[in-house]
mmCIF file of C-alpha atoms in Angstrom:
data_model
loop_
_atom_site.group_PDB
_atom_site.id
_atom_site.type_symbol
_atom_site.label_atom_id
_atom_site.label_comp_id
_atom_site.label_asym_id
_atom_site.label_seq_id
_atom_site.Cartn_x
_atom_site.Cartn_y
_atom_site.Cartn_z
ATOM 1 C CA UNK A 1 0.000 0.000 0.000
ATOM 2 C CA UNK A 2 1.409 4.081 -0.527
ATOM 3 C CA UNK A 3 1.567 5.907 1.996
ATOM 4 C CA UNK A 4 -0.450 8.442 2.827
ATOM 5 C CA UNK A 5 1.485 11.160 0.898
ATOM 6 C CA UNK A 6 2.052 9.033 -2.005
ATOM 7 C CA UNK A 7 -1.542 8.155 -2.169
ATOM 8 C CA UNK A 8 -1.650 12.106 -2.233
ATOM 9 C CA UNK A 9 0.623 12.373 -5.123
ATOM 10 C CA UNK A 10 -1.385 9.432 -6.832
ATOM 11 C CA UNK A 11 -4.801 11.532 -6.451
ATOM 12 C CA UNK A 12 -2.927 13.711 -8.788
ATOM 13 C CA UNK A 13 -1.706 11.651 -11.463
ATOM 14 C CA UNK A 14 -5.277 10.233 -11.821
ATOM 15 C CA UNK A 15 -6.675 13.456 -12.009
ATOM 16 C CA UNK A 16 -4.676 14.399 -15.024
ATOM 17 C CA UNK A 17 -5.076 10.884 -17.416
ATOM 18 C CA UNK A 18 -5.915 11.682 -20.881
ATOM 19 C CA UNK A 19 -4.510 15.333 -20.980
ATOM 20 C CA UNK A 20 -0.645 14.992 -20.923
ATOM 21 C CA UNK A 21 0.276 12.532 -23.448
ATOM 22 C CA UNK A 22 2.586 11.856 -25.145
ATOM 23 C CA UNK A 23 4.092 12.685 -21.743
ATOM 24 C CA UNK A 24 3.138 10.346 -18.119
ATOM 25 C CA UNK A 25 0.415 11.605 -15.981
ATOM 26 C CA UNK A 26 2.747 12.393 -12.871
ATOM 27 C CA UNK A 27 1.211 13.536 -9.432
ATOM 28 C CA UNK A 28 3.707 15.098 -6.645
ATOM 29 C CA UNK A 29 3.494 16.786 -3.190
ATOM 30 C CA UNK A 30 5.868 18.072 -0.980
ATOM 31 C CA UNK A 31 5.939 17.743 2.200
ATOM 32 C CA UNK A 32 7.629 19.629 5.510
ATOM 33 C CA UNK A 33 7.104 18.591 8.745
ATOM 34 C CA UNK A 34 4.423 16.075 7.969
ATOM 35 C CA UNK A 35 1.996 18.938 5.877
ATOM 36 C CA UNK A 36 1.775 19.475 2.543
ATOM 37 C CA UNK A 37 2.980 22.946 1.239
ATOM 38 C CA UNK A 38 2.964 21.937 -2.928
ATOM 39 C CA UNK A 39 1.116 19.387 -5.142
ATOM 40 C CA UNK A 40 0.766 19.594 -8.414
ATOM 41 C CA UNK A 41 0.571 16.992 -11.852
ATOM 42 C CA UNK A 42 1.456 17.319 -14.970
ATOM 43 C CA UNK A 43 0.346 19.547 -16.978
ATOM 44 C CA UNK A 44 -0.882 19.608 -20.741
ATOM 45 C CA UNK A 45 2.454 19.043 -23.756
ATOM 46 C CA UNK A 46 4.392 22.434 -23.454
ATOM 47 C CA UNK A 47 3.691 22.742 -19.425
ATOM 48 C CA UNK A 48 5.145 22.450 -16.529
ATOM 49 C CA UNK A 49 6.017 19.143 -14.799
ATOM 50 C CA UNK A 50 4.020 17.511 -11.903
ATOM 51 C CA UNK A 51 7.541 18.460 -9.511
ATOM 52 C CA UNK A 52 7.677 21.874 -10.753
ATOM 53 C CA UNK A 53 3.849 22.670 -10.261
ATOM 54 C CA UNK A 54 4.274 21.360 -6.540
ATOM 55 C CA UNK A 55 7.280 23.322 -6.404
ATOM 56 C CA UNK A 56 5.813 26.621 -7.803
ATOM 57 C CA UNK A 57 2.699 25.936 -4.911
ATOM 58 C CA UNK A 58 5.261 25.537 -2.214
ATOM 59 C CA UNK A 59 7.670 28.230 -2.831
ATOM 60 C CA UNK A 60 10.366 28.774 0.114
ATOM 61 C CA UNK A 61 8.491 25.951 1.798
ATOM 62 C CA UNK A 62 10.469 23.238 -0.342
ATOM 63 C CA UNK A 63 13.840 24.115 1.485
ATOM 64 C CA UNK A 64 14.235 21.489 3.445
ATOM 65 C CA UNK A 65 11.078 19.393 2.659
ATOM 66 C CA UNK A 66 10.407 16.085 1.260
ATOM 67 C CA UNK A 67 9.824 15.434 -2.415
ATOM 68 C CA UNK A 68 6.694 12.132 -2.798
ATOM 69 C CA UNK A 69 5.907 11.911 -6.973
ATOM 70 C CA UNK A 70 4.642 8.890 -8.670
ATOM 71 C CA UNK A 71 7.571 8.471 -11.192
ATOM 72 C CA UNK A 72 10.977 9.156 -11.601
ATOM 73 C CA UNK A 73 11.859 13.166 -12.027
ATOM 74 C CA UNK A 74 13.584 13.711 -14.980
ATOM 75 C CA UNK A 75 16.682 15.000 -16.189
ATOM 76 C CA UNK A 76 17.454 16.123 -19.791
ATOM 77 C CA UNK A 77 15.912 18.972 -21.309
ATOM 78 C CA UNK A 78 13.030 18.641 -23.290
ATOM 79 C CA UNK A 79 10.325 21.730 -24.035
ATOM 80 C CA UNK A 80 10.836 22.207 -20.396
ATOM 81 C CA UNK A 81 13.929 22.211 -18.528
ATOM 82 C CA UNK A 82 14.987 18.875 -16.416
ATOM 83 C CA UNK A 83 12.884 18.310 -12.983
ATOM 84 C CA UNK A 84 15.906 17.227 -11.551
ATOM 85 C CA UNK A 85 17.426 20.375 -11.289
ATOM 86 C CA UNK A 86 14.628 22.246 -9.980
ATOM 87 C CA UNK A 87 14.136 19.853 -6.794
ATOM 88 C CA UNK A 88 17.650 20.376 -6.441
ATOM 89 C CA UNK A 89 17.889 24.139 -6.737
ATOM 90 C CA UNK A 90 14.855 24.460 -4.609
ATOM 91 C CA UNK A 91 16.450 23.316 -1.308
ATOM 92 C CA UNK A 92 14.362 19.774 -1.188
ATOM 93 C CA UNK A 93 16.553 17.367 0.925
ATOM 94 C CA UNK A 94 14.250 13.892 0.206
ATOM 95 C CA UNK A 95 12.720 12.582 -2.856
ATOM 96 C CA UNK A 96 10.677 9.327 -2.779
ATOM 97 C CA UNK A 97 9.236 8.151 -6.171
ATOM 98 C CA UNK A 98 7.298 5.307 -7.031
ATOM 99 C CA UNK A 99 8.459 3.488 -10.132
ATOM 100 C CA UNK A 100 12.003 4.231 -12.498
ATOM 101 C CA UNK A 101 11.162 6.031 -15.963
ATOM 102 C CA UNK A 102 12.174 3.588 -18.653
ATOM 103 C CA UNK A 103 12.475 6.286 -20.885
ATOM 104 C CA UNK A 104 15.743 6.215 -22.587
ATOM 105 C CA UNK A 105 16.390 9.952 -21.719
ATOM 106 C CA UNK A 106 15.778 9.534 -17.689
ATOM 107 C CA UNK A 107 16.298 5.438 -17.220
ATOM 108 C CA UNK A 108 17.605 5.673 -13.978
ATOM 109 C CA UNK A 109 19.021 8.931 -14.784
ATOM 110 C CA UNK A 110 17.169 11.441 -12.823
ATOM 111 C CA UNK A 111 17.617 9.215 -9.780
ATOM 112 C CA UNK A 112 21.671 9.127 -10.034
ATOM 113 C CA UNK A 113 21.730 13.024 -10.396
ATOM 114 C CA UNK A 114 19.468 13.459 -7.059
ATOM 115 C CA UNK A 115 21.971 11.019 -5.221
ATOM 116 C CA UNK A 116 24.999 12.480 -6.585
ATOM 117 C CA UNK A 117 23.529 16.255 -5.678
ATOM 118 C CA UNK A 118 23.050 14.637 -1.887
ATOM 119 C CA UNK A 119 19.560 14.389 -1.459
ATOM 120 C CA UNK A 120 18.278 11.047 0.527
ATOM 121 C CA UNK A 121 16.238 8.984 -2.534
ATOM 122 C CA UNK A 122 13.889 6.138 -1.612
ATOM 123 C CA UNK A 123 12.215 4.296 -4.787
ATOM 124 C CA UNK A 124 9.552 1.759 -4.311
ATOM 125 C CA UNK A 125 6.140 3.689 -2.639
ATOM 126 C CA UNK A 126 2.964 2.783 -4.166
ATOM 127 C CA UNK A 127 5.132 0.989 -7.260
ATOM 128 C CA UNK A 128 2.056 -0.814 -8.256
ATOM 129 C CA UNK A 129 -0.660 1.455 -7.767
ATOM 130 C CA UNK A 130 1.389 4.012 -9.801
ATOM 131 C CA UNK A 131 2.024 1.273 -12.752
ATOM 132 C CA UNK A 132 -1.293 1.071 -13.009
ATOM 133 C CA UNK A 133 -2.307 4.910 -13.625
ATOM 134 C CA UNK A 134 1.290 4.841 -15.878
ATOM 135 C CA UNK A 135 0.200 1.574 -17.842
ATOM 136 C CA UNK A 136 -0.089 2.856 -20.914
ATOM 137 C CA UNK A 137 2.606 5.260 -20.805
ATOM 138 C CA UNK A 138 4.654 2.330 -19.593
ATOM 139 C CA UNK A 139 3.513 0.732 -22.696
ATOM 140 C CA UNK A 140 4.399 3.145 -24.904
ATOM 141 C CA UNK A 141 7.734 3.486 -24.011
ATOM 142 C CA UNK A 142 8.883 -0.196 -24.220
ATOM 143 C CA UNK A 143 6.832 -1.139 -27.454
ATOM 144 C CA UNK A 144 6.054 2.132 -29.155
ATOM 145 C CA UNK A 145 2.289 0.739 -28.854
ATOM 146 C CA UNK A 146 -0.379 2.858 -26.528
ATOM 147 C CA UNK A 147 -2.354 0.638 -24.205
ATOM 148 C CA UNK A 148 -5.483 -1.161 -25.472
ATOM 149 C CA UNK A 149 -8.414 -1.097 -23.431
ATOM 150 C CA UNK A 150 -11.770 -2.793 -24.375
ATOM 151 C CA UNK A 151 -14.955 -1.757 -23.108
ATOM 152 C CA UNK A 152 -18.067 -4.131 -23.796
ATOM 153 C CA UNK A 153 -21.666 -3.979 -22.606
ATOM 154 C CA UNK A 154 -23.311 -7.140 -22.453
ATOM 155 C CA UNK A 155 -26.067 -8.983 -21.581
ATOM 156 C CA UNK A 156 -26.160 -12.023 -19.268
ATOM 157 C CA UNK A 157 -25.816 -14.507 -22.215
ATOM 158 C CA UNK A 158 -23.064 -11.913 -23.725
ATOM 159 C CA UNK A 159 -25.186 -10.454 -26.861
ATOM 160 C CA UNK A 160 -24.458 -6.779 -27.128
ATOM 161 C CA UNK A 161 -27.692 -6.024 -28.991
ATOM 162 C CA UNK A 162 -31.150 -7.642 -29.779
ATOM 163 C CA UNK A 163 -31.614 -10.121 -33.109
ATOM 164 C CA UNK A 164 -32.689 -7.045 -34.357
ATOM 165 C CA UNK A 165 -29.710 -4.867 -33.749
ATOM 166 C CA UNK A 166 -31.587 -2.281 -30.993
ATOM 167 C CA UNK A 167 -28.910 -2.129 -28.380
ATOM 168 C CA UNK A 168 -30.374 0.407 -27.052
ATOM 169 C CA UNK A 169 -29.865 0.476 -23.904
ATOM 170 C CA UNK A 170 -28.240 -3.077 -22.614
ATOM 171 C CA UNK A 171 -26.343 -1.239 -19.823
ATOM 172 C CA UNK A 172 -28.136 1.180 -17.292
ATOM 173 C CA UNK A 173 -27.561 5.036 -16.668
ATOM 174 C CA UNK A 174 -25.263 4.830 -14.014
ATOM 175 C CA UNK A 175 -22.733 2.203 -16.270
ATOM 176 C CA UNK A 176 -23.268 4.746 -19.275
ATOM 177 C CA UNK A 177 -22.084 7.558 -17.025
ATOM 178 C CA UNK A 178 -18.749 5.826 -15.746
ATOM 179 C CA UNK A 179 -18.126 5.111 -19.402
ATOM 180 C CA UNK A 180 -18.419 8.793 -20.358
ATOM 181 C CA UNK A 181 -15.685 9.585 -17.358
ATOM 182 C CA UNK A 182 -13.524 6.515 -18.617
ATOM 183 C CA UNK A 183 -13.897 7.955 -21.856
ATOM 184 C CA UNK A 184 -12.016 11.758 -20.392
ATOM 185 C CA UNK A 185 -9.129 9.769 -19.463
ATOM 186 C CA UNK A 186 -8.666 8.238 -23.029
ATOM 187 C CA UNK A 187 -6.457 9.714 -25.694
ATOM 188 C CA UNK A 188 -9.178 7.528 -28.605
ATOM 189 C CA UNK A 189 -12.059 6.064 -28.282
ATOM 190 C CA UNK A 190 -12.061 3.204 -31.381
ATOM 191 C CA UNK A 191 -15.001 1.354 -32.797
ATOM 192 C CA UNK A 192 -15.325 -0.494 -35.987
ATOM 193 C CA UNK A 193 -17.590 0.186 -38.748
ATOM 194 C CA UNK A 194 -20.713 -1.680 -38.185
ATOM 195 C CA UNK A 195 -21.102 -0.208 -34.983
ATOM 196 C CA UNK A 196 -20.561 3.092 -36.497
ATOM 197 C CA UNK A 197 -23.483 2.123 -39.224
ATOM 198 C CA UNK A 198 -25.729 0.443 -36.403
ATOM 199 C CA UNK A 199 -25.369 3.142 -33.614
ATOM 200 C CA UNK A 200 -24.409 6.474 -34.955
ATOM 201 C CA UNK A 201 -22.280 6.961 -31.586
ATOM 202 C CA UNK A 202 -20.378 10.098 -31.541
ATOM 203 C CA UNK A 203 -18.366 9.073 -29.273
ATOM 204 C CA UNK A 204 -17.505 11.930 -26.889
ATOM 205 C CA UNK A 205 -17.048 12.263 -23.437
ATOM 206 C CA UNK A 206 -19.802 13.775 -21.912
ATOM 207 C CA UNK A 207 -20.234 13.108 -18.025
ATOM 208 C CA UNK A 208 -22.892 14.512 -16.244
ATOM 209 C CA UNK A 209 -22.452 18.214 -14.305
ATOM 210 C CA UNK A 210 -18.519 18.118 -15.509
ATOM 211 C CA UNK A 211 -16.444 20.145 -17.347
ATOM 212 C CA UNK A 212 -14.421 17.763 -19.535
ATOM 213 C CA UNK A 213 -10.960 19.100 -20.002
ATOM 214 C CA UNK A 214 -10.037 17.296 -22.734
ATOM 215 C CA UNK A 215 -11.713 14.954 -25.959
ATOM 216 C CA UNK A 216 -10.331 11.568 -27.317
ATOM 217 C CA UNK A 217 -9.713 11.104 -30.465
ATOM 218 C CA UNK A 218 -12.692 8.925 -32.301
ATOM 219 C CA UNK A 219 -11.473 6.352 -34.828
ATOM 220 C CA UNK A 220 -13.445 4.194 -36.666
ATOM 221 C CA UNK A 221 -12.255 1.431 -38.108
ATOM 222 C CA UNK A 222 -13.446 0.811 -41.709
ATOM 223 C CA UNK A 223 -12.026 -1.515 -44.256
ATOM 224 C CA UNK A 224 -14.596 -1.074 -46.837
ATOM 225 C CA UNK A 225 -15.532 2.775 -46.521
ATOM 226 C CA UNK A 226 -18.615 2.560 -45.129
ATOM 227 C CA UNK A 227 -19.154 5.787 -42.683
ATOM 228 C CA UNK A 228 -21.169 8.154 -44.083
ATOM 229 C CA UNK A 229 -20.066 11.890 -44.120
ATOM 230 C CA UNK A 230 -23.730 12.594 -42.282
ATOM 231 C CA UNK A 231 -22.557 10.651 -39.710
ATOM 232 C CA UNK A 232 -22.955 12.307 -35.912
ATOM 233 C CA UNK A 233 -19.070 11.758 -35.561
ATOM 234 C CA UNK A 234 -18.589 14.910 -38.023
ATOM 235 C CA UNK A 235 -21.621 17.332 -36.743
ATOM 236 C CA UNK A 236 -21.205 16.940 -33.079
ATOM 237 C CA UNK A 237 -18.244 18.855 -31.316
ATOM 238 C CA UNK A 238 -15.407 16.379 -30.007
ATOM 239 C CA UNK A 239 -12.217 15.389 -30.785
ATOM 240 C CA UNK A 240 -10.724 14.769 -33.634
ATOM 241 C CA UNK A 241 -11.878 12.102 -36.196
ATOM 242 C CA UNK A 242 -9.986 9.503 -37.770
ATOM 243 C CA UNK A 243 -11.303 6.716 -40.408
ATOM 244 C CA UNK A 244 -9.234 3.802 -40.654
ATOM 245 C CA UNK A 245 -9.031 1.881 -44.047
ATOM 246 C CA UNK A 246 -7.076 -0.013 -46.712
ATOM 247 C CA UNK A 247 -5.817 0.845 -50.100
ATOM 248 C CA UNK A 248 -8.705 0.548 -52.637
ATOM 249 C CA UNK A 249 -11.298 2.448 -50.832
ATOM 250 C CA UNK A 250 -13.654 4.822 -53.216
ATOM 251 C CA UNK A 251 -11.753 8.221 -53.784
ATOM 252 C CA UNK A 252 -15.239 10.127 -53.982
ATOM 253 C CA UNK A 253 -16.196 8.506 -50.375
ATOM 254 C CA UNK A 254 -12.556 9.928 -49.072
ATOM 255 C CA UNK A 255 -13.071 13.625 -50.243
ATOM 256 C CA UNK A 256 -16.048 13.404 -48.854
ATOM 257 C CA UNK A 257 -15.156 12.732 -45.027
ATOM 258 C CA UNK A 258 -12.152 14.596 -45.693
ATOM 259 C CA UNK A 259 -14.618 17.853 -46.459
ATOM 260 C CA UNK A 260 -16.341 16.978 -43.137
ATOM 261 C CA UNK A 261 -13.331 18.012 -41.239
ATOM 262 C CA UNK A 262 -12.355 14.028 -40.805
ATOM 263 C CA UNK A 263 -8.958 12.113 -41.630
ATOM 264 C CA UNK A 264 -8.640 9.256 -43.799
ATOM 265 C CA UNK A 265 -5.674 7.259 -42.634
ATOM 266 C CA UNK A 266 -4.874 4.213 -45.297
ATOM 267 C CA UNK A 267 -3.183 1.069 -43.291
ATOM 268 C CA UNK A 268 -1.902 -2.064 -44.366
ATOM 269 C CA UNK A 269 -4.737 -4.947 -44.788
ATOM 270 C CA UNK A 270 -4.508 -8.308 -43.558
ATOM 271 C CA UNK A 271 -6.703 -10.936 -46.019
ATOM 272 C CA UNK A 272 -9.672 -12.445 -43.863
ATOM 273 C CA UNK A 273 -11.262 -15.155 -43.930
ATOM 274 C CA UNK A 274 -13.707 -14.443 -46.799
ATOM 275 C CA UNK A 275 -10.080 -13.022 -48.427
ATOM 276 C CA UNK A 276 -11.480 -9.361 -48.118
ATOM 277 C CA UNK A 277 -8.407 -7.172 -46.521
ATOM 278 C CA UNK A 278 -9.105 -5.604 -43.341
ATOM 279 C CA UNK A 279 -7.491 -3.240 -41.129
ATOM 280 C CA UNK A 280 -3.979 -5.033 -39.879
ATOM 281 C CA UNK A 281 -4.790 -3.832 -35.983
ATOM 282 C CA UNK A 282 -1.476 -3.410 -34.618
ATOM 283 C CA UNK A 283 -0.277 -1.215 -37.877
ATOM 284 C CA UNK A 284 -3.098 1.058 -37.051
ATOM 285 C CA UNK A 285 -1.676 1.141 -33.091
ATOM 286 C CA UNK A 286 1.749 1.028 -34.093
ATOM 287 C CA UNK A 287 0.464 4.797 -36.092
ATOM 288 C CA UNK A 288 -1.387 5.376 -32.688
ATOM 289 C CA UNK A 289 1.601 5.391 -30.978
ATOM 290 C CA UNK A 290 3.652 7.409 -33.410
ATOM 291 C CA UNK A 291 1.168 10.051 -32.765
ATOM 292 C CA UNK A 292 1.989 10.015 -29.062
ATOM 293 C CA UNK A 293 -1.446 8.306 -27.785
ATOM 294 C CA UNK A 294 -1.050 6.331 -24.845
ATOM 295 C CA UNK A 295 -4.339 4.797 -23.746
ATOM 296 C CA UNK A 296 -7.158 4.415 -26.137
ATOM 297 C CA UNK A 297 -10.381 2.484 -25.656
ATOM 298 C CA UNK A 298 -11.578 -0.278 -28.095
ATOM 299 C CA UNK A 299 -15.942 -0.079 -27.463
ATOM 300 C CA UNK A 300 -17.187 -2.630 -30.479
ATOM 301 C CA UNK A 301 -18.303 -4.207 -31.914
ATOM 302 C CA UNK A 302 -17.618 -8.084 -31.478
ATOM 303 C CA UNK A 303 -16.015 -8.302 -35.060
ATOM 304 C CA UNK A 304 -13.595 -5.472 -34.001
ATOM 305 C CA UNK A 305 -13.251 -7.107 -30.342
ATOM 306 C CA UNK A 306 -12.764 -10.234 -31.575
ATOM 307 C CA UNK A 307 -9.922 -9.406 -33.890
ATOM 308 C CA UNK A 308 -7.891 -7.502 -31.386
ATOM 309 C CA UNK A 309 -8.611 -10.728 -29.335
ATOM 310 C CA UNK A 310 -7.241 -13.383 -31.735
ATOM 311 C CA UNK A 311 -4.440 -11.169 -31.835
ATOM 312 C CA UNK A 312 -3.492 -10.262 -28.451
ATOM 313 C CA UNK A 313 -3.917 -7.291 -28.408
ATOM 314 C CA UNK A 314 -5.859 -6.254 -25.506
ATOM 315 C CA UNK A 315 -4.173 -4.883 -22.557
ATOM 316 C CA UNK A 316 -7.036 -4.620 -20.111
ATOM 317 C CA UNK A 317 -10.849 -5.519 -20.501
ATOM 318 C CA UNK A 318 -13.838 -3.866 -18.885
ATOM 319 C CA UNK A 319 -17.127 -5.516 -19.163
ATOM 320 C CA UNK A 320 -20.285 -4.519 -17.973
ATOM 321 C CA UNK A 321 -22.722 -7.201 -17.472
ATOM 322 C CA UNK A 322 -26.430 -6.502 -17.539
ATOM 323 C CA UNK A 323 -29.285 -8.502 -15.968
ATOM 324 C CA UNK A 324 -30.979 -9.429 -19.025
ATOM 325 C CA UNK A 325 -30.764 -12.421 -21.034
ATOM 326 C CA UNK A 326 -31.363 -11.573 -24.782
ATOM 327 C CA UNK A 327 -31.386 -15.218 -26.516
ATOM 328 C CA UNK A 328 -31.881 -15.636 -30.035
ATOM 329 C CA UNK A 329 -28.937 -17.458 -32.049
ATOM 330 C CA UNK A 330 -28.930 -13.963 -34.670
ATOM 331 C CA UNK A 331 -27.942 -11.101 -31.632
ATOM 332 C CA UNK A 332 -24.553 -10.376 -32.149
ATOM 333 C CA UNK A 333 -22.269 -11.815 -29.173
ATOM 334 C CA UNK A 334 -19.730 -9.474 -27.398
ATOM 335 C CA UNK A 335 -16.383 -11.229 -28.769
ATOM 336 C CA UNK A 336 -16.633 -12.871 -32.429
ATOM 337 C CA UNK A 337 -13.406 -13.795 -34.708
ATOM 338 C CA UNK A 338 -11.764 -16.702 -34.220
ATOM 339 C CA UNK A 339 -12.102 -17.288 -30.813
ATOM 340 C CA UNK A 340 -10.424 -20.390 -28.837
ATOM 341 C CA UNK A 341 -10.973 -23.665 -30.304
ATOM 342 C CA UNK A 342 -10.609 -25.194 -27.301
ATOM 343 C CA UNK A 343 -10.831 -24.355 -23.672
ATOM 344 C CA UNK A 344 -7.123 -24.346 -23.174
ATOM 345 C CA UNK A 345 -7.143 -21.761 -25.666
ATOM 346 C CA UNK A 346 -9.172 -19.231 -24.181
ATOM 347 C CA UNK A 347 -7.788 -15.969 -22.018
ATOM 348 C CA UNK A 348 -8.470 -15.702 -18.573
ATOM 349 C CA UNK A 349 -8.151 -12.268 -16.282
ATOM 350 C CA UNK A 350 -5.540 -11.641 -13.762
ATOM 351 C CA UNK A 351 -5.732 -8.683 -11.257
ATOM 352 C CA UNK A 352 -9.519 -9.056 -11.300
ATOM 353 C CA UNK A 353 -11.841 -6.837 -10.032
ATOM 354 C CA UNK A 354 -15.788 -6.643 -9.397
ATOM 355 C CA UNK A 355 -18.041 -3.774 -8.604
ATOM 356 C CA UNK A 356 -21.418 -2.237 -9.013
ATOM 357 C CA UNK A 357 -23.115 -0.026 -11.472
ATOM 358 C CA UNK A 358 -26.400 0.773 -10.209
ATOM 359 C CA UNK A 359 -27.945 -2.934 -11.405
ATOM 360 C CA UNK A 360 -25.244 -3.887 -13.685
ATOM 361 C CA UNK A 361 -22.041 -5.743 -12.899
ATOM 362 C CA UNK A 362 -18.565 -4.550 -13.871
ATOM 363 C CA UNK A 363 -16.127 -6.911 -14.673
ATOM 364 C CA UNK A 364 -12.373 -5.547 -14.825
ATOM 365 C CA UNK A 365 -9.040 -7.924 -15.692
ATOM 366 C CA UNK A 366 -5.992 -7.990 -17.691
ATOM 367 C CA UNK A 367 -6.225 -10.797 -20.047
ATOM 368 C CA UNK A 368 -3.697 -13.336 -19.799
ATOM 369 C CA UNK A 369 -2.911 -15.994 -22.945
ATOM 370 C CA UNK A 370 -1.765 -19.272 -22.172
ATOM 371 C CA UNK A 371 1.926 -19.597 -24.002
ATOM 372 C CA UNK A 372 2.470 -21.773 -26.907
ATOM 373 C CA UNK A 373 4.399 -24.681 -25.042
ATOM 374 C CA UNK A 374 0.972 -24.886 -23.183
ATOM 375 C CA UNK A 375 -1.308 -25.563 -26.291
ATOM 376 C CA UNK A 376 -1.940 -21.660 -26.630
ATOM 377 C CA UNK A 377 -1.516 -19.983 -29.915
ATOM 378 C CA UNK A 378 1.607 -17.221 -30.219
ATOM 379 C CA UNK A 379 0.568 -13.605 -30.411
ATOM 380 C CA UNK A 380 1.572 -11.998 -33.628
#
């Protein structure tokens, strides 16, 4: 468990998901004779550091204080100047920080340069609590991919929508409010093209009574060119919109959402199984992360889900079950593709959690693959 300043200095970091990347959402505090005179996180690309806001907060209080932030401080110079030197020239004495930086430009770095300036350093406080806010940054940094969450709701008998298609609503208010919070802390919220035909989502983040600082980016993924440019994503304020596709698509369909204010972005294809070519998944996150997203959220539907299944590619799944059983062999099931052919096959959740959402469930795990010696297929 942190301790109780850490968990201070964690308070922060969550607050500021989905508004720093492609930098970490860092929280710090500073603390002199056990009360806090700074805290501060990072702030949006171009700002000031999560050390130098609680700095700034704490002024001459700082001399002589104790340093708690939630990763490494850094130490080259960057469009701000190295955190390092500004605990240093600020008088703090102590520096405790949860997890190293595995960026190549800190790495240990920041953490030598506090030592070798004389200032006690302790690493190791609320390590696991602040990998988890960090996960996708962590990510990032040692695969050049953002984190991939996926967010399903589902019925008891996992069908996302009726034989029909109405899917309107499975889940109940209070789950669709926590998914418009989740949906603030995202850098892109993804879905793939028959979800964008079926629902018309558009995709923004719109929790009740809050001021949303920031808008993910929404992507659709669409092989075949299928969004129309009348489509709520274009005439509802948000972030930025992206359409995903493959060489081959109709020119006159592309000017089109490109006069609607969206971006066409043309990927590799992978051949399917009916020999179409689809969106290859992890060349459309690999361009993700070149754009400096860190965490984006995968919402449907189960052809999309069950792709970035089959190819491990999910990070961290969030399902909200509903107490309703749909039936009918024709309602579309949360998870399609592949799938495991037999049980040994099949992903199971580590680091599981289970709450409430008014009357719905919420189910929350990082899926786990079993490895090839073990009968498991090899991720791509």
């Amino acid at each position: 468990m942190p301790s109780e300043f850490m968990r201070l200095a964690l308070d922060e970091a969550e607050s500021a998901l989905g508004t720093t990347s492609p930098n970490p959402s860092v929280g710090a505090v500073i603390v002199r004779d056990g009360r806090v005179v700074g805290r501060g996180h990072t702030q949006p690309p171009g700002g000031a550091h999560a050390e130098v806001e609680a700095l700034r907060e704490a002024g001459e209080a700082a001399r002589g204080a104790t340093l708690y932030c939630t990763l490494e401080p850094c130490v080259h110079t960057g469009r701000t100047g190295p955190c390092t030197e500004a605990i240093i020239a600020a008088g703090v004495t102590a520096v405790r920080y949860s997890i190293v930086d595995p960026d190549a430009k800190v790495a240990g770095g920041g953490d030598a340069r506090l030592r070798a300036a004389g200032l006690d350093v302790e690493v190791g406080d609320g390590a696991a609590e602040s990998e988890r806010v960090l996960e996708g940054y962590l990510k990032h940094r040692r695969t050049g991919l953002p984190a991939v969450i996926v967010k399903v709701a589902m019925s008891l008998d996992g069908r996302i929508a009726s034989a029909s298609g109405d899917a309107r609503w499975v889940s109940g208010p209070e789950a669709r409010e926590w998914v418009h919070r989740l949906r603030s802390r995202m850098d892109a919220v993804i879905v793939g093209s028959g979800t964008q035909l079926a629902d018309d989502p558009a995709l923004t983040a719109r929790p009740a009574g809050v001021d949303v600082p920031h808008q993910p980016a929404r992507i659709v993924v669409d092989s075949r060119g299928q969004t129309p440019p009348t489509a709520r994503l274009f005439s509802e304020a948000g972030g930025p919109v992206l359409i995903a596709t493959v060489d081959g698509v109709s020119r006159a369909w592309r000017t089109a959402i490109e006069a609607r204010g969206g971006e066409v972005l043309t990927l590799p294809g992978k051949a399917g199984r009916e020999g179409a070519s689809h969106v290859d998944l992890r060349a459309l996150l690999g361009a993700l992360g070149e754009r400096g997203m860190l965490n984006v959220m995968v919402e449907g539907g189960g052809v999309l889900l069950g792709a970035l299944f089959d190819r491990r590619l999910v990070d961290r799944l969030y399902a909200v079950i509903a107490p309703v059983v749909i039936g009918a062999a024709a309602a579309p099931s949360a998870v399609s593709g592949r799938g495991a052919q037999v049980m040994r096959e099949a992903p199971r959740l580590r680091d599981l959690a289970v709450s409430r959402l008014g009357e719905d469930v919420l189910v929350e795990g990082v899926p786990v693959w079993p490895d090839a010696a073990s009968g498991g297929r090899g991720g791509e």
